[in-house]
mmCIF file of C-alpha atoms in Angstrom:
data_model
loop_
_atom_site.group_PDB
_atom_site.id
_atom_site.type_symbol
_atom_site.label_atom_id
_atom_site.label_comp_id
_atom_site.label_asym_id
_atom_site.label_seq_id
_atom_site.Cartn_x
_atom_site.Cartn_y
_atom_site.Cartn_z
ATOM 1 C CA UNK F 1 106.645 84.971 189.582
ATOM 2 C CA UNK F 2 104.220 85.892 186.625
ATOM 3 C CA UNK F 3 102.942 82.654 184.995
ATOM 4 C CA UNK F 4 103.904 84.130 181.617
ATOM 5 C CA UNK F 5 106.507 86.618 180.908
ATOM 6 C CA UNK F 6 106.969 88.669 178.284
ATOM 7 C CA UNK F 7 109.878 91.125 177.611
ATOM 8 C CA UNK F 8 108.068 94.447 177.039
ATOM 9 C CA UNK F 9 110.537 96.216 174.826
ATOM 10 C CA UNK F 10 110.281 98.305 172.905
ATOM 11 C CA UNK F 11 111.996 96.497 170.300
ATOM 12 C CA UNK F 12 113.082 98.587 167.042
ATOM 13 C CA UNK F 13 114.273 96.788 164.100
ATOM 14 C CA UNK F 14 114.713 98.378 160.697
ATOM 15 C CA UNK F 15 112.068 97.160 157.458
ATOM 16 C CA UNK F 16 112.419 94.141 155.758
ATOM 17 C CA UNK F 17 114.686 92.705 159.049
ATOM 18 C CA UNK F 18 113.053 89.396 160.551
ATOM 19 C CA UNK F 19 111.463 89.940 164.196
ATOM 20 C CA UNK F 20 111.745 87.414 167.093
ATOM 21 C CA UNK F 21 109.104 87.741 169.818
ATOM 22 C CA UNK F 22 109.123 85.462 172.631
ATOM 23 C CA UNK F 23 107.280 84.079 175.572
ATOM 24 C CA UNK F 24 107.758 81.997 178.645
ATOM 25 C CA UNK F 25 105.288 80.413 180.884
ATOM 26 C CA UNK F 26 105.684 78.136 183.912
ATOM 27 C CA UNK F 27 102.708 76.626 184.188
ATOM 28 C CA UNK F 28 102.979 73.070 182.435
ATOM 29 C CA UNK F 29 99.100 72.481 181.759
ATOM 30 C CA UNK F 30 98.972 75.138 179.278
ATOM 31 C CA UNK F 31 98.423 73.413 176.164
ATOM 32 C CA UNK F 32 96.833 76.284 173.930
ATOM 33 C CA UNK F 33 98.513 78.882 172.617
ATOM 34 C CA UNK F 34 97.616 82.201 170.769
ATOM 35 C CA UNK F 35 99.542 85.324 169.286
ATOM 36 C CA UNK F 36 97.558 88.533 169.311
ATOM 37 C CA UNK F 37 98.377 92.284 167.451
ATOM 38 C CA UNK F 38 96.949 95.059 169.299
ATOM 39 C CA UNK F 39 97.359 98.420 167.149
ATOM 40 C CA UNK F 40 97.226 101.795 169.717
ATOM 41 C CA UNK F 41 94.508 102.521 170.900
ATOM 42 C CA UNK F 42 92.690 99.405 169.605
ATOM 43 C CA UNK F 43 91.362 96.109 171.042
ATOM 44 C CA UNK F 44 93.718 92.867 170.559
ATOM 45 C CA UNK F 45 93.083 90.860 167.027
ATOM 46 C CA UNK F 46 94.090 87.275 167.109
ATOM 47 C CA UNK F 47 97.035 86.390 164.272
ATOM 48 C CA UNK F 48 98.114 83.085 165.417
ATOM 49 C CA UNK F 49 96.473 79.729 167.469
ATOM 50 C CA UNK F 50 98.393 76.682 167.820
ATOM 51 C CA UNK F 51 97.832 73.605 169.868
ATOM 52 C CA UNK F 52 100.936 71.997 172.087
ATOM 53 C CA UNK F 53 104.427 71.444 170.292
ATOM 54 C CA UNK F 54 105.440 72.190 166.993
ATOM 55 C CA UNK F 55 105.678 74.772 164.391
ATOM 56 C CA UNK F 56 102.813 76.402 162.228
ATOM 57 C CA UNK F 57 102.985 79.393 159.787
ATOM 58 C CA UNK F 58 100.824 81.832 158.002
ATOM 59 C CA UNK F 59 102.504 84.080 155.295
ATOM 60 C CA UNK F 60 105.298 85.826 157.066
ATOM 61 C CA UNK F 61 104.682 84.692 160.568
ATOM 62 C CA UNK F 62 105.841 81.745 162.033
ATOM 63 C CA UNK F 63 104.677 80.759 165.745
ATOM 64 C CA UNK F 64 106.685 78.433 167.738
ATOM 65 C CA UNK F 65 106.224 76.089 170.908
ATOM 66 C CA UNK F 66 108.613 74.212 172.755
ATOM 67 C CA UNK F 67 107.041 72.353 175.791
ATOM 68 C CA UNK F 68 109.947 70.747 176.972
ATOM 69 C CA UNK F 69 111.191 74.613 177.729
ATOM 70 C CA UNK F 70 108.108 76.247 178.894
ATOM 71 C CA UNK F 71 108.886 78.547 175.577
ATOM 72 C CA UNK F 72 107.278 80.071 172.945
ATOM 73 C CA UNK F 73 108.013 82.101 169.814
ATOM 74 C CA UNK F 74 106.961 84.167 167.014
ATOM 75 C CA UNK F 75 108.755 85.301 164.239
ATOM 76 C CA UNK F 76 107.834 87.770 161.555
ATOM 77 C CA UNK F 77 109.493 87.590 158.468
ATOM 78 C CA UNK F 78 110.188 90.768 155.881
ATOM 79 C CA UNK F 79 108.491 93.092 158.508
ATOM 80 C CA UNK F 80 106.622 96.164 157.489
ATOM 81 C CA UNK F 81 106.115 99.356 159.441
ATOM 82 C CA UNK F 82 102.256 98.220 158.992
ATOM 83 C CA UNK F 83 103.769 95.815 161.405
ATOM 84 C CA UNK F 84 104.208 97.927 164.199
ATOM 85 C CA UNK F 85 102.357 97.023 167.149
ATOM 86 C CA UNK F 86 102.158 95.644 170.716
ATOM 87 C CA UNK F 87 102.393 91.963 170.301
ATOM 88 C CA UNK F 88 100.435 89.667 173.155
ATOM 89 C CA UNK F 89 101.143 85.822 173.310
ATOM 90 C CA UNK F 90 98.230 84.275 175.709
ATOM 91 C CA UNK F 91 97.713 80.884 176.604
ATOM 92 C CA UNK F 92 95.420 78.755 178.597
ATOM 93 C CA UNK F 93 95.090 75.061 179.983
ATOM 94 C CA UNK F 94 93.129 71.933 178.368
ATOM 95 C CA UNK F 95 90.112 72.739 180.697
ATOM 96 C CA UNK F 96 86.547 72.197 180.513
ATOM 97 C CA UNK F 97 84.642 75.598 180.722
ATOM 98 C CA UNK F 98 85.180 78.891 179.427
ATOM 99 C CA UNK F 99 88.466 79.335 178.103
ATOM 100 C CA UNK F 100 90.802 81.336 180.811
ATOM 101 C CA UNK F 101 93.707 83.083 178.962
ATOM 102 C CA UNK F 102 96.546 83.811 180.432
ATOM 103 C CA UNK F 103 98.267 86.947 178.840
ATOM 104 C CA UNK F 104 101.858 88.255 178.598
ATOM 105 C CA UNK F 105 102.578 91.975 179.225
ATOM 106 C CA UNK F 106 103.085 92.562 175.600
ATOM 107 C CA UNK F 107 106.263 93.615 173.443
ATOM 108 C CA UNK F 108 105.832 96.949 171.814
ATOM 109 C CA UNK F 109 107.174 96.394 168.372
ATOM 110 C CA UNK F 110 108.274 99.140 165.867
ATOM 111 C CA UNK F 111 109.434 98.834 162.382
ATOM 112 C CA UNK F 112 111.027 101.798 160.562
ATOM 113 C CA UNK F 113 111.032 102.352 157.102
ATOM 114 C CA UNK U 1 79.338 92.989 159.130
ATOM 115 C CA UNK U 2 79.816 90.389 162.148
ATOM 116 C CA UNK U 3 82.006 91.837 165.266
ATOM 117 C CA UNK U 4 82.306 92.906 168.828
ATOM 118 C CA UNK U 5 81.380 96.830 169.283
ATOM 119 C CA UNK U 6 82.069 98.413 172.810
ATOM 120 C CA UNK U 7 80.627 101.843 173.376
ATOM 121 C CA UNK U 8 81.663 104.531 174.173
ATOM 122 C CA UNK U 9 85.417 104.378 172.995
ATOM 123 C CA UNK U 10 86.164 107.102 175.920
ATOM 124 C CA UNK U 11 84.027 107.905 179.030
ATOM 125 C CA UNK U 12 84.931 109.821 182.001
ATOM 126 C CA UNK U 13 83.629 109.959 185.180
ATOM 127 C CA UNK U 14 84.022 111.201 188.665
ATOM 128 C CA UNK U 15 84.918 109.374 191.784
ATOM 129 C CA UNK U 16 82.172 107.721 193.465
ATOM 130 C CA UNK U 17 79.870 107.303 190.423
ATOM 131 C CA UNK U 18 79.049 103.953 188.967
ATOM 132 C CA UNK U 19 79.346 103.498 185.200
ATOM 133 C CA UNK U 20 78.453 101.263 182.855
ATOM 134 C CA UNK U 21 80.300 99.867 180.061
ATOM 135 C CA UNK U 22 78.211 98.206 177.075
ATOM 136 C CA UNK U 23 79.643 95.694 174.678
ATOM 137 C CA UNK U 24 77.459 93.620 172.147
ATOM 138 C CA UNK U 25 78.191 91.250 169.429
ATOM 139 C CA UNK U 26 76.408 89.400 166.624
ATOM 140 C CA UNK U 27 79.187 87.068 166.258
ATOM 141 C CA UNK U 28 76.701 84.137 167.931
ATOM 142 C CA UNK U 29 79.318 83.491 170.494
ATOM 143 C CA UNK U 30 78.045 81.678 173.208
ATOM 144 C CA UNK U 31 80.977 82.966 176.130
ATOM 145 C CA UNK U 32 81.925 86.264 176.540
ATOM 146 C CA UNK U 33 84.805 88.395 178.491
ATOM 147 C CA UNK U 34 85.498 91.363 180.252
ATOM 148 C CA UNK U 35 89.382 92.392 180.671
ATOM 149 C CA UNK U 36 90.724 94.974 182.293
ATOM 150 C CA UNK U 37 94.626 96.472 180.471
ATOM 151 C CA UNK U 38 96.643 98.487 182.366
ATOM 152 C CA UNK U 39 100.158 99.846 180.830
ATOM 153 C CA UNK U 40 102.761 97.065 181.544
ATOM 154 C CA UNK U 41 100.492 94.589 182.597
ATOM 155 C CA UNK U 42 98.963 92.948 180.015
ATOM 156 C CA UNK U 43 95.710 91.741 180.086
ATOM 157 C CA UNK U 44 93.385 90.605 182.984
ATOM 158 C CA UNK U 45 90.223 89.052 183.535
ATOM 159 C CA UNK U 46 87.767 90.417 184.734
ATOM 160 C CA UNK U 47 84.334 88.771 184.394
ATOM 161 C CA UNK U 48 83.097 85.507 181.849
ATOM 162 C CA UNK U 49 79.988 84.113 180.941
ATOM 163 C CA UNK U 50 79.607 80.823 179.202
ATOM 164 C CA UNK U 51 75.760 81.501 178.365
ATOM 165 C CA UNK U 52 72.637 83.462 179.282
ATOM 166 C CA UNK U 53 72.153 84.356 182.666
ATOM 167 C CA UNK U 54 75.273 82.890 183.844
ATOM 168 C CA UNK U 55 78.652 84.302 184.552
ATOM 169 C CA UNK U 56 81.913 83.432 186.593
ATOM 170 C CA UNK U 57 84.304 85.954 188.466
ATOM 171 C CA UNK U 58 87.431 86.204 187.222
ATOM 172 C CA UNK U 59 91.098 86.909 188.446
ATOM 173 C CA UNK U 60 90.301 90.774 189.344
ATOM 174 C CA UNK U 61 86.339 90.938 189.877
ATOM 175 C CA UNK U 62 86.049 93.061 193.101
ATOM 176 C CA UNK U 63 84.427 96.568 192.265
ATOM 177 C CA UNK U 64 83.115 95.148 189.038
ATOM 178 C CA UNK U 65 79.626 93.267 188.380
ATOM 179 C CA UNK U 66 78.009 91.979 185.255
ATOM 180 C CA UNK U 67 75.100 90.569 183.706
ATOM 181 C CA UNK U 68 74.075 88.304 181.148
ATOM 182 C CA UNK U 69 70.196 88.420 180.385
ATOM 183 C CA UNK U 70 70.881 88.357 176.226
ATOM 184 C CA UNK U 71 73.354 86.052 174.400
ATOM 185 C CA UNK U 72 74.439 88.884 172.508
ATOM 186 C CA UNK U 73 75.185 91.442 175.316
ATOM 187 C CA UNK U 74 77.434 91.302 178.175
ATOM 188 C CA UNK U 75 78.003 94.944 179.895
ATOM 189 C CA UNK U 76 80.034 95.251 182.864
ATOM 190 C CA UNK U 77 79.405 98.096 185.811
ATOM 191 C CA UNK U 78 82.414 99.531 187.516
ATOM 192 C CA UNK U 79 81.357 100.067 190.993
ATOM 193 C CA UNK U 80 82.403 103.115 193.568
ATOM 194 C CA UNK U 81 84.269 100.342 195.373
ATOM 195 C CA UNK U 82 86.904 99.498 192.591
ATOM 196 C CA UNK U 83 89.773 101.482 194.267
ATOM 197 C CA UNK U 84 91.499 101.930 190.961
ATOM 198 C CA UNK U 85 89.018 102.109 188.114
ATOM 199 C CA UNK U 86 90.872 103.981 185.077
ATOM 200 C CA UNK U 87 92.036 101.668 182.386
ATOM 201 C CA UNK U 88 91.148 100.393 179.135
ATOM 202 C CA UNK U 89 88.166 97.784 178.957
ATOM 203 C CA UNK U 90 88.220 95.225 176.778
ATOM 204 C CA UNK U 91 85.162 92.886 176.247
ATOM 205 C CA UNK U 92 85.690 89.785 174.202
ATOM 206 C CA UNK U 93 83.715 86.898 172.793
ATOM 207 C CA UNK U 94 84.250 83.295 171.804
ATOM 208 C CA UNK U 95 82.367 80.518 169.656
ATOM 209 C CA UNK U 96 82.400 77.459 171.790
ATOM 210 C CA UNK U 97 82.703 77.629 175.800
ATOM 211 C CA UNK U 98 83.553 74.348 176.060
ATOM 212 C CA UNK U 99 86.776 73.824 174.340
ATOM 213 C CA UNK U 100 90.056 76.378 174.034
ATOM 214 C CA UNK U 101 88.842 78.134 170.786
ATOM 215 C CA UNK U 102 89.802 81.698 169.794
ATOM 216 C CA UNK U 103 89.151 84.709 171.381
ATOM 217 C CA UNK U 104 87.654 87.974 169.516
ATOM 218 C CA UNK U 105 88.190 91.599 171.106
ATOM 219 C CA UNK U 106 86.051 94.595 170.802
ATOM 220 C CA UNK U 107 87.610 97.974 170.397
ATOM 221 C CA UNK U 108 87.763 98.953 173.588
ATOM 222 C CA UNK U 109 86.466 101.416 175.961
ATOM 223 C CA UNK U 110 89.274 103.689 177.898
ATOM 224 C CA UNK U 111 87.437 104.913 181.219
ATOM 225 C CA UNK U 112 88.428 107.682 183.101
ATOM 226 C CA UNK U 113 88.372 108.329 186.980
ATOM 227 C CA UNK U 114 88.599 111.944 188.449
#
């Protein structure tokens, strides 16, 4: 069993819809967790960090963690076709060192206009 | 403009060869990353470093070695022994080694094996 798994898609949901992405890890250390957009052909950029349970936002996204489930979430709200992309989640443990991420496969999102 | 740049963004070589991947950033990160992507596998890790002349293997290291003689550079070899060497490279960098801060990626370098 992967320590994180990750539905790969593809997922296709028409413009303006709202876009659930998910995550689920079995590893209870992990404590940090990150959402990353990787265009084609491009290296990852990082869109969300949060830190154990809870909720935090940033214009139309929304990540989510639930601890108690080993689950985490991120939602997009009116998605564009700008938003198309394969989505990573990645976490890692509270550790001292360099910080080991643990990735997902990645869900390859597409948003038609 | 700060960032990560990994050259070349495509490089092909033949079987048996070693080849070198560079990646450099003026970000003043002290660690630094080397991941391997393969489709439907997300990300691995390859190589980290945490600060000059020191690195750590990581999950997938065999057929791979690095150095670390600049803070700002960090370029990994694939050897003839990695058995399955074409993917896409991805170097990364991050501020503080000691704590879980954010990752930055580079571009990318997709290498190919013949």
């Amino acid at each position: 069993q992967k320590e994180v798994e990750q539905d790969p898609g593809p997922l296709s949901v028409p413009e303006g819809a709202i876009v659930s992405l998910n995550c689920t890890y079995s590893n209870s250390a992990f404590q940090y967790f990150m959402w990353y957009r990787q265009y084609s052909r491009k290296g990852p950029e990082l869109l969300m960090y949060t830190y154990s349970s809870g909720n935090k936002e940033d214009g139309r996204f929304t990540a989510q963690v639930d601890k108690s489930s080993k689950y985490i979430s991120l939602f997009i709200r009116d998605s564009q076709p700008s938003d198309s992309a394969t989505y990573l989640c990645a976490m890692s443990p509270r550790i001292q060192g360099a910080q080991k991420l643990v990735f997902g496969q990645g869900t390859r999102l597409t948003i038609n206009p | 403009d700060g960032g990560i740049t990994q050259s070349p963004k495509y490089l092909f070589r033949k079987e048996g060869q070693n080849v070198t991947l560079s990646c450099e950033q003026n970000l003043n990160h002290d660690a630094m990353y080397w991941y391997r992507q393969d489709p439907g596998q997300g990300l691995r890790l390859i190589y980290y470093s945490q600060i000059v002349n020191d690195f750590q293997k990581g999950d997938i290291a065999e057929g791979y070695s690095v150095s670390r003689e600049k803070k700002e550079s960090f370029p990994l070899t694939v050897t003839s022994a990695q058995k399955n060497p074409t993917a896409f490279y991805l170097c990364a960098s991050s501020t503080d080694p000691g704590t879980a801060s954010e990752q930055y990626f580079g571009p990318g370098t997709r290498l190919t094996v013949t």
